[in-house]
Amino acid sequence: MKKVSVFACGLAVAALALLSGCADEPNYAKVEDDGTITYSTDDAVDPMNYTLYVNKELTLVSNILSTHIINGNNIIKEDYPASDALTSLKDDLDLVEEAIASVETMHPPEEYVDDREAILTAMVTAQDSLLRYRDTLSGDNTLTLEDCVNLMEGDYTNITGKMQGAYWE
């Protein structure tokens, strides 16, 4: 009898877990014809959690920029092979794309709507610099490696400034 009641309880818990699950619907942010943004959620994230989440994504981008600034300088000094930098850059570009999409789809609190646009602009600019760096390493760009490192350094400064300034007012 004891085995049956334990089994019944386990079965009941499993059934409740299956029946109460949330739909796995992806987050989205859609720009309407009038310029307003519609999000997949009705309510904005609270300011503290929004700040922490966005700063996590900005930290990821700043770390990637830092890595490739160092790699670029080492390639210039011929201390690091460009082929290794290209290999790691491919995965890093995917991570930056995911970070941008993540911040884009996050419903910001009302007081952070303007900051959201500035942060997305900084992230997209950093992504563009990384793409130019990739093209330069591949020989498909007219920029020099020094130019690419300078662009990434400017983006790094911009991204870290967003992390420290825009959200702790």
Short mmCIF file of N, CA and C in Angstrom, two decimals:
data_model
loop_
_atom_site.label_atom_id
_atom_site.label_comp_id
_atom_site.label_asym_id
_atom_site.label_seq_id
_atom_site.Cartn_x
_atom_site.Cartn_y
_atom_site.Cartn_z
N MET A 1 0.83 -1.19 0.00
CA MET A 1 0.00 0.00 0.00
C MET A 1 0.88 1.26 0.00
N LYS A 2 1.99 1.20 0.75
CA LYS A 2 2.88 2.34 0.85
C LYS A 2 3.51 2.65 -0.51
N LYS A 3 3.86 1.60 -1.26
CA LYS A 3 4.46 1.79 -2.58
C LYS A 3 3.46 2.45 -3.53
N VAL A 4 2.21 2.08 -3.43
CA VAL A 4 1.18 2.64 -4.30
C VAL A 4 0.99 4.12 -4.01
N SER A 5 0.97 4.52 -2.73
CA SER A 5 0.76 5.93 -2.40
C SER A 5 1.96 6.78 -2.79
N VAL A 6 3.17 6.25 -2.66
CA VAL A 6 4.35 6.98 -3.10
C VAL A 6 4.32 7.14 -4.61
N PHE A 7 3.96 6.09 -5.31
CA PHE A 7 3.85 6.14 -6.77
C PHE A 7 2.77 7.13 -7.20
N ALA A 8 1.64 7.12 -6.52
CA ALA A 8 0.53 8.02 -6.83
C ALA A 8 0.94 9.48 -6.60
N CYS A 9 1.64 9.73 -5.51
CA CYS A 9 2.11 11.09 -5.24
C CYS A 9 3.09 11.55 -6.31
N GLY A 10 4.01 10.67 -6.69
CA GLY A 10 4.98 11.01 -7.73
C GLY A 10 4.30 11.28 -9.05
N LEU A 11 3.33 10.47 -9.38
CA LEU A 11 2.58 10.64 -10.61
C LEU A 11 1.80 11.96 -10.60
N ALA A 12 1.23 12.30 -9.47
CA ALA A 12 0.48 13.55 -9.35
C ALA A 12 1.40 14.75 -9.52
N VAL A 13 2.58 14.71 -8.91
CA VAL A 13 3.54 15.82 -9.03
C VAL A 13 4.00 15.95 -10.48
N ALA A 14 4.27 14.85 -11.14
CA ALA A 14 4.70 14.89 -12.53
C ALA A 14 3.60 15.46 -13.42
N ALA A 15 2.36 15.07 -13.18
CA ALA A 15 1.23 15.57 -13.97
C ALA A 15 1.06 17.07 -13.77
N LEU A 16 1.16 17.52 -12.53
CA LEU A 16 1.04 18.96 -12.26
C LEU A 16 2.16 19.74 -12.94
N ALA A 17 3.37 19.20 -12.91
CA ALA A 17 4.49 19.88 -13.55
C ALA A 17 4.28 19.99 -15.05
N LEU A 18 3.78 18.96 -15.66
CA LEU A 18 3.54 18.99 -17.10
C LEU A 18 2.40 19.92 -17.46
N LEU A 19 1.35 19.92 -16.66
CA LEU A 19 0.19 20.74 -16.97
C LEU A 19 0.38 22.21 -16.67
N SER A 20 1.26 22.54 -15.75
CA SER A 20 1.43 23.94 -15.36
C SER A 20 2.61 24.60 -16.05
N GLY A 21 3.27 23.94 -16.96
CA GLY A 21 4.43 24.51 -17.64
C GLY A 21 4.06 25.69 -18.50
N CYS A 22 5.02 26.57 -18.71
CA CYS A 22 4.81 27.74 -19.54
C CYS A 22 5.11 27.40 -20.99
N ALA A 23 4.48 28.11 -21.87
CA ALA A 23 4.78 27.92 -23.29
C ALA A 23 6.18 28.44 -23.58
N ASP A 24 6.89 27.74 -24.41
CA ASP A 24 8.24 28.14 -24.77
C ASP A 24 8.17 29.07 -25.97
N GLU A 25 7.76 30.31 -25.71
CA GLU A 25 7.59 31.30 -26.76
C GLU A 25 8.78 32.25 -26.72
N PRO A 26 9.43 32.48 -27.85
CA PRO A 26 10.61 33.35 -27.83
C PRO A 26 10.22 34.80 -27.55
N ASN A 27 11.14 35.52 -26.91
CA ASN A 27 10.93 36.94 -26.67
C ASN A 27 11.11 37.68 -27.99
N TYR A 28 10.41 38.81 -28.11
CA TYR A 28 10.57 39.62 -29.30
C TYR A 28 10.29 41.07 -28.96
N ALA A 29 10.78 41.94 -29.82
CA ALA A 29 10.49 43.36 -29.76
C ALA A 29 10.21 43.77 -31.20
N LYS A 30 9.00 44.26 -31.45
CA LYS A 30 8.58 44.60 -32.81
C LYS A 30 8.34 46.10 -32.89
N VAL A 31 8.96 46.74 -33.86
CA VAL A 31 8.75 48.17 -34.08
C VAL A 31 7.52 48.33 -34.95
N GLU A 32 6.54 49.05 -34.42
CA GLU A 32 5.28 49.28 -35.13
C GLU A 32 5.45 50.41 -36.16
N ASP A 33 4.46 50.60 -37.01
CA ASP A 33 4.50 51.65 -38.04
C ASP A 33 4.64 53.04 -37.46
N ASP A 34 4.07 53.26 -36.28
CA ASP A 34 4.14 54.59 -35.66
C ASP A 34 5.41 54.80 -34.84
N GLY A 35 6.33 53.81 -34.86
CA GLY A 35 7.60 53.94 -34.15
C GLY A 35 7.61 53.37 -32.75
N THR A 36 6.46 53.01 -32.22
CA THR A 36 6.43 52.41 -30.89
C THR A 36 6.94 50.97 -30.96
N ILE A 37 7.39 50.47 -29.84
CA ILE A 37 7.92 49.11 -29.78
C ILE A 37 6.97 48.25 -28.98
N THR A 38 6.59 47.13 -29.54
CA THR A 38 5.75 46.15 -28.86
C THR A 38 6.65 44.99 -28.43
N TYR A 39 6.56 44.60 -27.16
CA TYR A 39 7.39 43.52 -26.62
C TYR A 39 6.55 42.27 -26.41
N SER A 40 7.22 41.14 -26.29
CA SER A 40 6.52 39.87 -26.09
C SER A 40 5.93 39.78 -24.69
N THR A 41 6.37 40.64 -23.79
CA THR A 41 5.81 40.67 -22.44
C THR A 41 5.05 41.97 -22.26
N ASP A 42 4.02 41.94 -21.46
CA ASP A 42 3.23 43.16 -21.22
C ASP A 42 3.90 44.10 -20.24
N ASP A 43 4.62 43.54 -19.28
CA ASP A 43 5.22 44.35 -18.23
C ASP A 43 6.72 44.47 -18.41
N ALA A 44 7.22 45.66 -18.10
CA ALA A 44 8.66 45.88 -18.15
C ALA A 44 9.33 45.16 -16.99
N VAL A 45 10.59 44.85 -17.18
CA VAL A 45 11.40 44.27 -16.11
C VAL A 45 11.65 45.37 -15.08
N ASP A 46 11.76 45.00 -13.81
CA ASP A 46 12.03 46.03 -12.80
C ASP A 46 13.43 46.61 -13.03
N PRO A 47 13.65 47.88 -12.64
CA PRO A 47 14.90 48.57 -12.96
C PRO A 47 16.17 47.84 -12.49
N MET A 48 16.17 47.29 -11.30
CA MET A 48 17.38 46.64 -10.80
C MET A 48 17.72 45.41 -11.65
N ASN A 49 16.74 44.56 -11.92
CA ASN A 49 17.01 43.37 -12.73
C ASN A 49 17.36 43.73 -14.16
N TYR A 50 16.74 44.76 -14.70
CA TYR A 50 17.08 45.21 -16.05
C TYR A 50 18.53 45.67 -16.09
N THR A 51 18.93 46.46 -15.11
CA THR A 51 20.30 46.96 -15.04
C THR A 51 21.30 45.82 -14.96
N LEU A 52 21.03 44.88 -14.08
CA LEU A 52 21.94 43.74 -13.92
C LEU A 52 22.03 42.93 -15.21
N TYR A 53 20.91 42.68 -15.83
CA TYR A 53 20.88 41.86 -17.04
C TYR A 53 21.63 42.55 -18.18
N VAL A 54 21.34 43.82 -18.41
CA VAL A 54 21.98 44.54 -19.50
C VAL A 54 23.48 44.67 -19.25
N ASN A 55 23.86 44.93 -18.00
CA ASN A 55 25.29 45.03 -17.69
C ASN A 55 26.00 43.70 -17.92
N LYS A 56 25.31 42.59 -17.68
CA LYS A 56 25.89 41.27 -17.96
C LYS A 56 26.19 41.14 -19.45
N GLU A 57 25.26 41.57 -20.29
CA GLU A 57 25.46 41.49 -21.73
C GLU A 57 26.55 42.47 -22.19
N LEU A 58 26.59 43.65 -21.60
CA LEU A 58 27.64 44.61 -21.94
C LEU A 58 29.02 44.10 -21.51
N THR A 59 29.07 43.42 -20.38
CA THR A 59 30.33 42.85 -19.92
C THR A 59 30.84 41.81 -20.91
N LEU A 60 29.94 41.00 -21.42
CA LEU A 60 30.32 40.01 -22.44
C LEU A 60 30.95 40.70 -23.65
N VAL A 61 30.30 41.74 -24.15
CA VAL A 61 30.81 42.46 -25.33
C VAL A 61 32.14 43.13 -25.01
N SER A 62 32.26 43.74 -23.84
CA SER A 62 33.52 44.40 -23.49
C SER A 62 34.66 43.39 -23.35
N ASN A 63 34.38 42.22 -22.82
CA ASN A 63 35.41 41.18 -22.71
C ASN A 63 35.85 40.71 -24.09
N ILE A 64 34.91 40.55 -25.00
CA ILE A 64 35.25 40.14 -26.36
C ILE A 64 36.10 41.21 -27.04
N LEU A 65 35.71 42.47 -26.90
CA LEU A 65 36.51 43.55 -27.47
C LEU A 65 37.92 43.55 -26.89
N SER A 66 38.01 43.42 -25.59
CA SER A 66 39.31 43.41 -24.92
C SER A 66 40.20 42.29 -25.44
N THR A 67 39.62 41.12 -25.60
CA THR A 67 40.36 39.98 -26.11
C THR A 67 40.92 40.27 -27.50
N HIS A 68 40.10 40.84 -28.37
CA HIS A 68 40.55 41.05 -29.74
C HIS A 68 41.41 42.29 -29.90
N ILE A 69 41.34 43.22 -28.98
CA ILE A 69 42.30 44.33 -28.96
C ILE A 69 43.69 43.76 -28.66
N ILE A 70 43.76 42.91 -27.66
CA ILE A 70 45.04 42.28 -27.30
C ILE A 70 45.54 41.39 -28.43
N ASN A 71 44.63 40.57 -28.98
CA ASN A 71 45.03 39.71 -30.10
C ASN A 71 45.53 40.53 -31.28
N GLY A 72 44.81 41.59 -31.61
CA GLY A 72 45.21 42.45 -32.73
C GLY A 72 46.58 43.05 -32.52
N ASN A 73 46.84 43.55 -31.32
CA ASN A 73 48.16 44.12 -31.02
C ASN A 73 49.25 43.05 -31.10
N ASN A 74 48.93 41.85 -30.64
CA ASN A 74 49.91 40.76 -30.72
C ASN A 74 50.15 40.30 -32.15
N ILE A 75 49.13 40.35 -32.99
CA ILE A 75 49.31 40.02 -34.40
C ILE A 75 50.20 41.06 -35.07
N ILE A 76 49.98 42.33 -34.73
CA ILE A 76 50.82 43.40 -35.28
C ILE A 76 52.28 43.17 -34.91
N LYS A 77 52.53 42.73 -33.67
CA LYS A 77 53.91 42.45 -33.22
C LYS A 77 54.41 41.08 -33.68
N GLU A 78 53.55 40.37 -34.42
CA GLU A 78 53.85 39.03 -34.92
C GLU A 78 54.08 38.02 -33.78
N ASP A 79 53.35 38.22 -32.68
CA ASP A 79 53.42 37.31 -31.54
C ASP A 79 52.21 36.37 -31.47
N TYR A 80 51.29 36.51 -32.42
CA TYR A 80 50.07 35.70 -32.39
C TYR A 80 49.61 35.48 -33.82
N PRO A 81 49.24 34.26 -34.17
CA PRO A 81 48.83 33.99 -35.56
C PRO A 81 47.41 34.51 -35.85
N ALA A 82 47.27 35.15 -36.99
CA ALA A 82 45.97 35.70 -37.40
C ALA A 82 44.93 34.59 -37.55
N SER A 83 45.36 33.40 -37.94
CA SER A 83 44.41 32.30 -38.12
C SER A 83 43.75 31.91 -36.80
N ASP A 84 44.51 31.96 -35.70
CA ASP A 84 43.92 31.67 -34.39
C ASP A 84 42.91 32.74 -33.98
N ALA A 85 43.24 33.99 -34.29
CA ALA A 85 42.32 35.10 -33.98
C ALA A 85 41.03 34.95 -34.76
N LEU A 86 41.13 34.56 -36.03
CA LEU A 86 39.94 34.36 -36.86
C LEU A 86 39.06 33.24 -36.31
N THR A 87 39.68 32.19 -35.83
CA THR A 87 38.92 31.06 -35.29
C THR A 87 38.11 31.48 -34.07
N SER A 88 38.75 32.18 -33.14
CA SER A 88 38.03 32.59 -31.93
C SER A 88 37.02 33.70 -32.22
N LEU A 89 37.32 34.51 -33.22
CA LEU A 89 36.43 35.63 -33.57
C LEU A 89 35.09 35.14 -34.09
N LYS A 90 35.07 34.02 -34.81
CA LYS A 90 33.82 33.50 -35.34
C LYS A 90 32.82 33.23 -34.22
N ASP A 91 33.25 32.52 -33.17
CA ASP A 91 32.37 32.24 -32.04
C ASP A 91 32.00 33.52 -31.29
N ASP A 92 32.96 34.42 -31.17
CA ASP A 92 32.70 35.67 -30.45
C ASP A 92 31.67 36.54 -31.17
N LEU A 93 31.71 36.54 -32.50
CA LEU A 93 30.70 37.30 -33.25
C LEU A 93 29.31 36.74 -33.02
N ASP A 94 29.20 35.43 -32.91
CA ASP A 94 27.91 34.81 -32.60
C ASP A 94 27.42 35.24 -31.21
N LEU A 95 28.34 35.29 -30.25
CA LEU A 95 27.98 35.72 -28.89
C LEU A 95 27.53 37.17 -28.86
N VAL A 96 28.19 38.03 -29.61
CA VAL A 96 27.80 39.44 -29.67
C VAL A 96 26.42 39.57 -30.29
N GLU A 97 26.16 38.81 -31.35
CA GLU A 97 24.84 38.83 -31.99
C GLU A 97 23.75 38.40 -31.00
N GLU A 98 24.03 37.36 -30.22
CA GLU A 98 23.07 36.90 -29.21
C GLU A 98 22.86 37.95 -28.12
N ALA A 99 23.92 38.63 -27.72
CA ALA A 99 23.80 39.67 -26.69
C ALA A 99 22.94 40.83 -27.20
N ILE A 100 23.15 41.23 -28.44
CA ILE A 100 22.35 42.31 -29.01
C ILE A 100 20.88 41.90 -29.07
N ALA A 101 20.61 40.70 -29.55
CA ALA A 101 19.23 40.23 -29.63
C ALA A 101 18.60 40.15 -28.25
N SER A 102 19.37 39.78 -27.28
CA SER A 102 18.86 39.66 -25.92
C SER A 102 18.46 41.02 -25.34
N VAL A 103 19.30 42.02 -25.55
CA VAL A 103 18.98 43.37 -25.05
C VAL A 103 17.82 43.96 -25.86
N GLU A 104 17.79 43.67 -27.15
CA GLU A 104 16.70 44.18 -28.00
C GLU A 104 15.34 43.69 -27.54
N THR A 105 15.26 42.46 -27.13
CA THR A 105 13.97 41.88 -26.78
C THR A 105 13.57 42.08 -25.32
N MET A 106 14.47 42.58 -24.50
CA MET A 106 14.16 42.83 -23.10
C MET A 106 13.30 44.09 -22.98
N HIS A 107 12.18 43.98 -22.31
CA HIS A 107 11.25 45.12 -22.12
C HIS A 107 11.80 46.00 -21.01
N PRO A 108 12.33 47.19 -21.36
CA PRO A 108 12.95 48.03 -20.34
C PRO A 108 11.92 48.79 -19.50
N PRO A 109 12.31 49.14 -18.28
CA PRO A 109 11.46 50.05 -17.50
C PRO A 109 11.37 51.39 -18.23
N GLU A 110 10.33 52.11 -17.99
CA GLU A 110 10.09 53.38 -18.69
C GLU A 110 11.29 54.33 -18.62
N GLU A 111 11.94 54.40 -17.46
CA GLU A 111 13.05 55.34 -17.30
C GLU A 111 14.31 54.92 -18.03
N TYR A 112 14.34 53.73 -18.63
CA TYR A 112 15.53 53.24 -19.34
C TYR A 112 15.33 53.10 -20.85
N VAL A 113 14.24 53.59 -21.37
CA VAL A 113 13.96 53.44 -22.80
C VAL A 113 15.03 54.16 -23.63
N ASP A 114 15.38 55.39 -23.27
CA ASP A 114 16.40 56.12 -24.02
C ASP A 114 17.77 55.46 -23.88
N ASP A 115 18.09 55.00 -22.69
CA ASP A 115 19.37 54.32 -22.46
C ASP A 115 19.46 53.05 -23.31
N ARG A 116 18.34 52.37 -23.47
CA ARG A 116 18.30 51.13 -24.26
C ARG A 116 18.78 51.41 -25.68
N GLU A 117 18.30 52.47 -26.28
CA GLU A 117 18.71 52.81 -27.65
C GLU A 117 20.20 53.12 -27.72
N ALA A 118 20.71 53.87 -26.76
CA ALA A 118 22.14 54.20 -26.74
C ALA A 118 22.99 52.94 -26.57
N ILE A 119 22.54 52.04 -25.73
CA ILE A 119 23.28 50.81 -25.48
C ILE A 119 23.26 49.92 -26.71
N LEU A 120 22.10 49.79 -27.34
CA LEU A 120 22.02 48.98 -28.57
C LEU A 120 22.90 49.56 -29.67
N THR A 121 22.93 50.88 -29.79
CA THR A 121 23.79 51.53 -30.78
C THR A 121 25.26 51.21 -30.50
N ALA A 122 25.66 51.28 -29.24
CA ALA A 122 27.05 50.97 -28.87
C ALA A 122 27.39 49.51 -29.16
N MET A 123 26.45 48.62 -28.89
CA MET A 123 26.69 47.19 -29.13
C MET A 123 26.79 46.89 -30.63
N VAL A 124 25.93 47.50 -31.42
CA VAL A 124 25.96 47.28 -32.88
C VAL A 124 27.23 47.88 -33.47
N THR A 125 27.67 49.02 -32.96
CA THR A 125 28.91 49.63 -33.42
C THR A 125 30.10 48.73 -33.10
N ALA A 126 30.10 48.14 -31.91
CA ALA A 126 31.17 47.20 -31.53
C ALA A 126 31.15 45.98 -32.44
N GLN A 127 29.97 45.49 -32.74
CA GLN A 127 29.84 44.35 -33.65
C GLN A 127 30.41 44.70 -35.03
N ASP A 128 30.10 45.89 -35.51
CA ASP A 128 30.61 46.33 -36.80
C ASP A 128 32.14 46.40 -36.79
N SER A 129 32.73 46.89 -35.71
CA SER A 129 34.19 46.95 -35.62
C SER A 129 34.80 45.56 -35.62
N LEU A 130 34.14 44.63 -34.94
CA LEU A 130 34.63 43.24 -34.93
C LEU A 130 34.53 42.62 -36.33
N LEU A 131 33.48 42.95 -37.06
CA LEU A 131 33.34 42.46 -38.43
C LEU A 131 34.43 43.04 -39.34
N ARG A 132 34.73 44.31 -39.15
CA ARG A 132 35.81 44.93 -39.93
C ARG A 132 37.15 44.29 -39.59
N TYR A 133 37.36 44.01 -38.32
CA TYR A 133 38.58 43.33 -37.86
C TYR A 133 38.68 41.95 -38.53
N ARG A 134 37.57 41.22 -38.55
CA ARG A 134 37.55 39.91 -39.21
C ARG A 134 37.91 40.03 -40.69
N ASP A 135 37.29 41.01 -41.35
CA ASP A 135 37.56 41.20 -42.77
C ASP A 135 39.02 41.60 -43.01
N THR A 136 39.58 42.40 -42.14
CA THR A 136 40.98 42.79 -42.27
C THR A 136 41.90 41.59 -42.09
N LEU A 137 41.60 40.76 -41.09
CA LEU A 137 42.40 39.56 -40.89
C LEU A 137 42.30 38.61 -42.08
N SER A 138 41.16 38.61 -42.75
CA SER A 138 40.94 37.75 -43.92
C SER A 138 41.50 38.36 -45.20
N GLY A 139 41.92 39.62 -45.12
CA GLY A 139 42.45 40.29 -46.31
C GLY A 139 41.38 40.91 -47.18
N ASP A 140 40.15 41.05 -46.66
CA ASP A 140 39.03 41.56 -47.46
C ASP A 140 38.65 43.00 -47.10
N ASN A 141 39.54 43.73 -46.48
CA ASN A 141 39.19 45.07 -46.03
C ASN A 141 40.35 46.01 -46.32
N THR A 142 40.03 47.28 -46.56
CA THR A 142 41.09 48.25 -46.83
C THR A 142 41.67 48.85 -45.55
N LEU A 143 41.05 48.57 -44.41
CA LEU A 143 41.58 49.09 -43.15
C LEU A 143 42.84 48.32 -42.75
N THR A 144 43.71 49.01 -42.05
CA THR A 144 44.88 48.31 -41.51
C THR A 144 44.49 47.68 -40.17
N LEU A 145 45.29 46.77 -39.72
CA LEU A 145 45.03 46.13 -38.44
C LEU A 145 45.08 47.16 -37.31
N GLU A 146 45.98 48.13 -37.44
CA GLU A 146 46.06 49.20 -36.44
C GLU A 146 44.76 49.99 -36.38
N ASP A 147 44.17 50.27 -37.55
CA ASP A 147 42.88 50.98 -37.60
C ASP A 147 41.80 50.18 -36.88
N CYS A 148 41.79 48.88 -37.11
CA CYS A 148 40.78 48.02 -36.47
C CYS A 148 40.95 48.01 -34.96
N VAL A 149 42.19 47.92 -34.49
CA VAL A 149 42.44 47.93 -33.05
C VAL A 149 41.98 49.26 -32.46
N ASN A 150 42.25 50.36 -33.16
CA ASN A 150 41.80 51.68 -32.67
C ASN A 150 40.28 51.76 -32.60
N LEU A 151 39.60 51.22 -33.61
CA LEU A 151 38.13 51.20 -33.59
C LEU A 151 37.62 50.40 -32.39
N MET A 152 38.20 49.22 -32.18
CA MET A 152 37.76 48.38 -31.06
C MET A 152 38.06 49.03 -29.71
N GLU A 153 39.17 49.76 -29.61
CA GLU A 153 39.47 50.47 -28.36
C GLU A 153 38.42 51.55 -28.08
N GLY A 154 38.01 52.27 -29.12
CA GLY A 154 36.95 53.28 -28.95
C GLY A 154 35.64 52.63 -28.54
N ASP A 155 35.32 51.50 -29.14
CA ASP A 155 34.09 50.78 -28.78
C ASP A 155 34.15 50.26 -27.35
N TYR A 156 35.32 49.78 -26.96
CA TYR A 156 35.50 49.29 -25.59
C TYR A 156 35.22 50.42 -24.59
N THR A 157 35.77 51.58 -24.86
CA THR A 157 35.55 52.74 -23.99
C THR A 157 34.07 53.10 -23.94
N ASN A 158 33.42 53.08 -25.08
CA ASN A 158 32.00 53.40 -25.15
C ASN A 158 31.16 52.38 -24.37
N ILE A 159 31.42 51.10 -24.59
CA ILE A 159 30.65 50.04 -23.90
C ILE A 159 30.85 50.11 -22.39
N THR A 160 32.09 50.26 -21.94
CA THR A 160 32.33 50.31 -20.49
C THR A 160 31.74 51.57 -19.88
N GLY A 161 31.68 52.64 -20.65
CA GLY A 161 31.03 53.87 -20.18
C GLY A 161 29.53 53.65 -20.00
N LYS A 162 28.93 52.89 -20.89
CA LYS A 162 27.50 52.59 -20.76
C LYS A 162 27.25 51.74 -19.53
N MET A 163 28.17 50.83 -19.25
CA MET A 163 28.02 49.97 -18.07
C MET A 163 28.06 50.79 -16.79
N GLN A 164 28.92 51.78 -16.74
CA GLN A 164 29.14 52.50 -15.49
C GLN A 164 28.28 53.73 -15.34
N GLY A 165 27.79 54.29 -16.44
CA GLY A 165 27.09 55.56 -16.33
C GLY A 165 25.59 55.51 -16.51
N ALA A 166 25.15 54.82 -17.52
CA ALA A 166 23.75 54.94 -17.91
C ALA A 166 22.78 54.33 -16.92
N TYR A 167 23.21 53.38 -16.13
CA TYR A 167 22.26 52.65 -15.31
C TYR A 167 22.33 52.91 -13.82
N TRP A 168 23.26 53.67 -13.39
CA TRP A 168 23.37 53.89 -11.93
C TRP A 168 23.15 55.35 -11.61
N GLU A 169 22.12 55.93 -12.17
CA GLU A 169 21.81 57.34 -11.93
C GLU A 169 21.13 57.54 -10.60
#
